[in-house]
PDB file of C-alpha atoms in Angstrom:
ATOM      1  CA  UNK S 415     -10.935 -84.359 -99.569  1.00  0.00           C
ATOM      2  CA  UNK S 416     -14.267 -85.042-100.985  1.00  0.00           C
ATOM      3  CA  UNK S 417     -14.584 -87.409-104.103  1.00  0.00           C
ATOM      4  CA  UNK S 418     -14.188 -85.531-107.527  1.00  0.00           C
ATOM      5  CA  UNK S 419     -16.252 -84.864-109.880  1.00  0.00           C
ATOM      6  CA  UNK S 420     -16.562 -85.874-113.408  1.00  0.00           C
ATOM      7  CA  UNK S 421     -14.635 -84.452-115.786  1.00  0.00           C
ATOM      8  CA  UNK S 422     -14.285 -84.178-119.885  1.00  0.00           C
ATOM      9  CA  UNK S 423     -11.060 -83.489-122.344  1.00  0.00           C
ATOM     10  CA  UNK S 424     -10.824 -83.768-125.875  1.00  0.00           C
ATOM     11  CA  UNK S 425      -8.182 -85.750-127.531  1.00  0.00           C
ATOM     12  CA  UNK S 426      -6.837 -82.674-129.273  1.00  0.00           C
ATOM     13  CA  UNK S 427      -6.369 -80.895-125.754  1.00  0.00           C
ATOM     14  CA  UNK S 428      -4.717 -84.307-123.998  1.00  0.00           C
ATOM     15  CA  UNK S 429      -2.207 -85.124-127.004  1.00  0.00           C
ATOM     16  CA  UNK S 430      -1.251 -81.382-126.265  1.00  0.00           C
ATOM     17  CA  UNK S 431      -0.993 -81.581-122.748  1.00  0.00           C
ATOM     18  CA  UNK S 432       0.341 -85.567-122.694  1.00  0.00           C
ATOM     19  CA  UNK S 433       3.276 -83.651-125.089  1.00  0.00           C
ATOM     20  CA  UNK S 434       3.411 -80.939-122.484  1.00  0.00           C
ATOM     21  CA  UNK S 435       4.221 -83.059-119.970  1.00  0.00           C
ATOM     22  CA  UNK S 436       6.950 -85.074-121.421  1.00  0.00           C
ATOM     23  CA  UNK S 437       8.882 -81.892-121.503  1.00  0.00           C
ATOM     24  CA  UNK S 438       8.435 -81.066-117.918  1.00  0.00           C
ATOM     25  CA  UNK S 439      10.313 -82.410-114.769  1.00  0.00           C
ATOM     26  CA  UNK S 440       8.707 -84.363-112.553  1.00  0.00           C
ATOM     27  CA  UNK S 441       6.615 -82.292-109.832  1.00  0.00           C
ATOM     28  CA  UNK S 442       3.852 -82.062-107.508  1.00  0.00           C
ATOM     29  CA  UNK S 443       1.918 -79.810-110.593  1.00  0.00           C
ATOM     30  CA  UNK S 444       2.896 -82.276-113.097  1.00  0.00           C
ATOM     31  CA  UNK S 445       1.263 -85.259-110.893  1.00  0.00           C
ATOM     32  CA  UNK S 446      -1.407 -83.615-110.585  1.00  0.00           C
ATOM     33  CA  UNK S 447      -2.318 -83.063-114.257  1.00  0.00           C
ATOM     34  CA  UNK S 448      -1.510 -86.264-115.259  1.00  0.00           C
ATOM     35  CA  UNK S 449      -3.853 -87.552-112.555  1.00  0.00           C
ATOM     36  CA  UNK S 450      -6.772 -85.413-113.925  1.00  0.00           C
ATOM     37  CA  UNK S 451      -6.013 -86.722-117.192  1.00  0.00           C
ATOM     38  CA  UNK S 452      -5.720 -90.583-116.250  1.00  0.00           C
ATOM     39  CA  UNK S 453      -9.072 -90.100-114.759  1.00  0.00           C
ATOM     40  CA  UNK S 454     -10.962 -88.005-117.599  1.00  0.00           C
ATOM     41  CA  UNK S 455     -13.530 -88.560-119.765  1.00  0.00           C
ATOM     42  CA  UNK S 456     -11.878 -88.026-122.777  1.00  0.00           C
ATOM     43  CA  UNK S 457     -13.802 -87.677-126.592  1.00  0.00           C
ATOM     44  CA  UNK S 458     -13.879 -86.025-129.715  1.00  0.00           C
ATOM     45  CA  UNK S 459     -13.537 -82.252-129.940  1.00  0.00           C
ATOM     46  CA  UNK S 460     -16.470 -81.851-131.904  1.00  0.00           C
ATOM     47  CA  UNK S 461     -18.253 -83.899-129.087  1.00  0.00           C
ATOM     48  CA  UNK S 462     -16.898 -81.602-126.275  1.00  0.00           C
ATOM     49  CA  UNK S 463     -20.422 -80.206-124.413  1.00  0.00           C
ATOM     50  CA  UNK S 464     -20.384 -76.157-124.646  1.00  0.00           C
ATOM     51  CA  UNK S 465     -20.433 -76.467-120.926  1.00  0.00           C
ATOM     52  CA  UNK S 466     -16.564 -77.912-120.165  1.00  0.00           C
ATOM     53  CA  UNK S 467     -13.672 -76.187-119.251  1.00  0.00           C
ATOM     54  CA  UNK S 468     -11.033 -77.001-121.989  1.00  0.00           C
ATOM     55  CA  UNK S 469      -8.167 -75.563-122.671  1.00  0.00           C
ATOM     56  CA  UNK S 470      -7.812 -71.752-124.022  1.00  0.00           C
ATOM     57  CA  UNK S 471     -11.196 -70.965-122.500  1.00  0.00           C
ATOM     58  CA  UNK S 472     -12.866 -68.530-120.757  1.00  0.00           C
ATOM     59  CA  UNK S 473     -14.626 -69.257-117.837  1.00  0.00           C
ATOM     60  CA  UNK S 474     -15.894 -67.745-114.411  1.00  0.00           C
ATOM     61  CA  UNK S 475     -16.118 -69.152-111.116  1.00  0.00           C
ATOM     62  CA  UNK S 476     -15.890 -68.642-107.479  1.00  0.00           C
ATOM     63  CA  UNK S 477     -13.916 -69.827-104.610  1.00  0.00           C
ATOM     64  CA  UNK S 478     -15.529 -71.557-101.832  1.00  0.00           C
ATOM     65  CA  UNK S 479     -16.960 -68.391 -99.667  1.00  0.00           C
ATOM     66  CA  UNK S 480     -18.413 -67.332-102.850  1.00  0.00           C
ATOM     67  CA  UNK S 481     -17.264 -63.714-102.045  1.00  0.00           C
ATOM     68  CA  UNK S 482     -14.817 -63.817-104.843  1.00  0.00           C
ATOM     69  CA  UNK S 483     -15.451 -64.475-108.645  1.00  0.00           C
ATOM     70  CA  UNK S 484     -13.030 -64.120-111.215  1.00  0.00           C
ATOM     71  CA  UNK S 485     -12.708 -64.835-115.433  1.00  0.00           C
ATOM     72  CA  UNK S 486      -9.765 -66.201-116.356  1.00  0.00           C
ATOM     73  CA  UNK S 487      -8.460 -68.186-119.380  1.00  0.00           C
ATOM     74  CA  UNK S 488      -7.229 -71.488-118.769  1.00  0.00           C
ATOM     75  CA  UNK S 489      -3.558 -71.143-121.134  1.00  0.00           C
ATOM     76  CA  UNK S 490      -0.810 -73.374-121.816  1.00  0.00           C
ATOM     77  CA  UNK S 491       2.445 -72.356-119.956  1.00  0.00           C
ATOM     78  CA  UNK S 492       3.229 -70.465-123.069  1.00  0.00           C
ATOM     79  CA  UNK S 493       0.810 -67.998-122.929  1.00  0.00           C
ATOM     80  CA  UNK S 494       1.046 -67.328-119.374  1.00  0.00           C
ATOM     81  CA  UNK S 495       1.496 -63.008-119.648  1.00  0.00           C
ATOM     82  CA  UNK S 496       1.219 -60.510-117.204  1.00  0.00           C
ATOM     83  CA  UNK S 497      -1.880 -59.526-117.592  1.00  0.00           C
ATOM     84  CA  UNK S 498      -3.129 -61.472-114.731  1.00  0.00           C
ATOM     85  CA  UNK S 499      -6.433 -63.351-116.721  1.00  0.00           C
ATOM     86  CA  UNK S 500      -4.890 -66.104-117.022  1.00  0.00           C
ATOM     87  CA  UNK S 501      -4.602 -69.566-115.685  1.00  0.00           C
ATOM     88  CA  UNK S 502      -1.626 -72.265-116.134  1.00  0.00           C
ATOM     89  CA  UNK S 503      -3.201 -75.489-116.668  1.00  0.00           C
ATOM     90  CA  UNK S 504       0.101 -76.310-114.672  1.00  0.00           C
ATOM     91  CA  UNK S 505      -0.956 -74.310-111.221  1.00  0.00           C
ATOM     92  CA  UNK S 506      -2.803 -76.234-108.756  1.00  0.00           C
ATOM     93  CA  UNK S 507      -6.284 -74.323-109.818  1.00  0.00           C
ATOM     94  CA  UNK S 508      -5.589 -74.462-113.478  1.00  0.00           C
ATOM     95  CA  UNK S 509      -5.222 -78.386-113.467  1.00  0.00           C
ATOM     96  CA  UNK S 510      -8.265 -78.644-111.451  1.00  0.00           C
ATOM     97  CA  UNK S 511     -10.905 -76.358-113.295  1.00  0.00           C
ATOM     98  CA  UNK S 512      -9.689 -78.440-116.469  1.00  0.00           C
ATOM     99  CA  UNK S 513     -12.743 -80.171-118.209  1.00  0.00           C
ATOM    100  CA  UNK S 514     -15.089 -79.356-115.197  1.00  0.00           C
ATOM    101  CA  UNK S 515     -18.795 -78.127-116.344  1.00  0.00           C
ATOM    102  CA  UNK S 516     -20.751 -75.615-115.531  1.00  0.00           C
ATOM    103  CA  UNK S 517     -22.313 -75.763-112.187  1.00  0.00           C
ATOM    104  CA  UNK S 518     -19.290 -78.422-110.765  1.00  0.00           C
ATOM    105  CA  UNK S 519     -17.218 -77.671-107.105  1.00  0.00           C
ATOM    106  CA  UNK S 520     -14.105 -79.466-107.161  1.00  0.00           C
ATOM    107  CA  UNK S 521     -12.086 -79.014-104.019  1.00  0.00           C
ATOM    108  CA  UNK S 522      -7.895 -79.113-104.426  1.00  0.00           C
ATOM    109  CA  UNK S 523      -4.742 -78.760-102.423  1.00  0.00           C
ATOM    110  CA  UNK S 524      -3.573 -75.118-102.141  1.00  0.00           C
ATOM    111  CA  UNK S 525       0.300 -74.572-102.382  1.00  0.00           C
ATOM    112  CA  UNK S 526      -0.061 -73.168 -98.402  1.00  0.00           C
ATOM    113  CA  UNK S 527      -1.439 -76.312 -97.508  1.00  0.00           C
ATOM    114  CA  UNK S 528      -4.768 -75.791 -97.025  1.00  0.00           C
ATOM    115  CA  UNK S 529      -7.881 -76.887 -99.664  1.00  0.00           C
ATOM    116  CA  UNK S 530      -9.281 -74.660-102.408  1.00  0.00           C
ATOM    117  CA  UNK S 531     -12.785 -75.263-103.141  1.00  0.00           C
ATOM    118  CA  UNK S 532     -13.738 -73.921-106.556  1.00  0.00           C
ATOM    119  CA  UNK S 533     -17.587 -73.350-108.155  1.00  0.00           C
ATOM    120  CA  UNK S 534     -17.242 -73.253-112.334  1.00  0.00           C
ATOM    121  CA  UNK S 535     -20.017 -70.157-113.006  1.00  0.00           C
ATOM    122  CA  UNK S 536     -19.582 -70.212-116.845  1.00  0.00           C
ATOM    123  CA  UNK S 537     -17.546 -71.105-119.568  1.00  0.00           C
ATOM    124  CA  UNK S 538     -17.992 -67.860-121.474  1.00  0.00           C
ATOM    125  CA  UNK S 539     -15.745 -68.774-124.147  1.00  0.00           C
ATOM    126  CA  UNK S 540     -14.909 -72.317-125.235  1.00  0.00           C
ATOM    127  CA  UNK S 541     -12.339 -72.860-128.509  1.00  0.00           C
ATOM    128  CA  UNK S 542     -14.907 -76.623-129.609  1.00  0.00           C
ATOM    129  CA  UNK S 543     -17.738 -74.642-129.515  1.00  0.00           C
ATOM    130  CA  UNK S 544     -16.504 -71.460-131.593  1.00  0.00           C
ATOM    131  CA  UNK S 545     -14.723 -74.108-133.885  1.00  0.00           C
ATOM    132  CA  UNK S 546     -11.578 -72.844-133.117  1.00  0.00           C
ATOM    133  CA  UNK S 547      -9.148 -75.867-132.668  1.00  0.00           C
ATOM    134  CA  UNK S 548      -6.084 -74.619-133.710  1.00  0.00           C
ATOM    135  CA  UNK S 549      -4.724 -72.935-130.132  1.00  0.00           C
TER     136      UNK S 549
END
């Protein structure tokens, strides 16, 4: 797997996802957060660039044969519905499109095995830069 990028959280967004996964049993999703989040640049929500994937936003991106785009929000477990635009920060995807920028590839394990390679398009919606830090 090729070495991963940079990445960027706010404190508000990893005290909510360190309490998160307290609550959670131990699993190969739960590893893999906490991993993202041991290795993250992490700052001030106000200090968040407009360009980062945070939690509750919007963003677009495409998979690896860039045939496929999609604009999901990246949700707490929560707020997981069936409307199908949302992400868990808990799946496999969700946990690795957390605090990438705009323009970043990160490639990650696929539950089938094989390796997901993901291209962040936009964040069209970010909760820091709308001022919204209450989600």
């Amino acid at each position: 797997m090729a070495q991963l990028p940079p990445i960027t959280v706010s404190t508000l967004d990893l005290a909510r996802l360190e309490a998160l996964l307290e609550k959670q049993p131990e699993s190969d999703a739960v590893t893999r957060l906490e991993n993202e989040l041991d290795r993250a640049n992490v700052v001030a929500p106000t200090e968040v660039p407009e360009d980062i994937v945070t939690m509750n936003s919007t963003i677009t991106f495409t998979m690896a044969d860039g045939k496929e785009t999609f604009t999901k929000t990246l949700c707490y477990p929560r707020d997981m519905d069936n409307s199908n635009n949302k992400i868990s920060v808990l799946a496999p995807i969700g946990a690795a499109l957390l605090g990438l920028s705009v323009g970043q590839t990160i490639e990650w394990p696929a539950p089938n095995g094989k390796t997901l390679q993901v291209s962040i398009s936009a964040v069209d919606y970010q909760p820091e830069r709308a001022g919204d830090y209450q989600s």
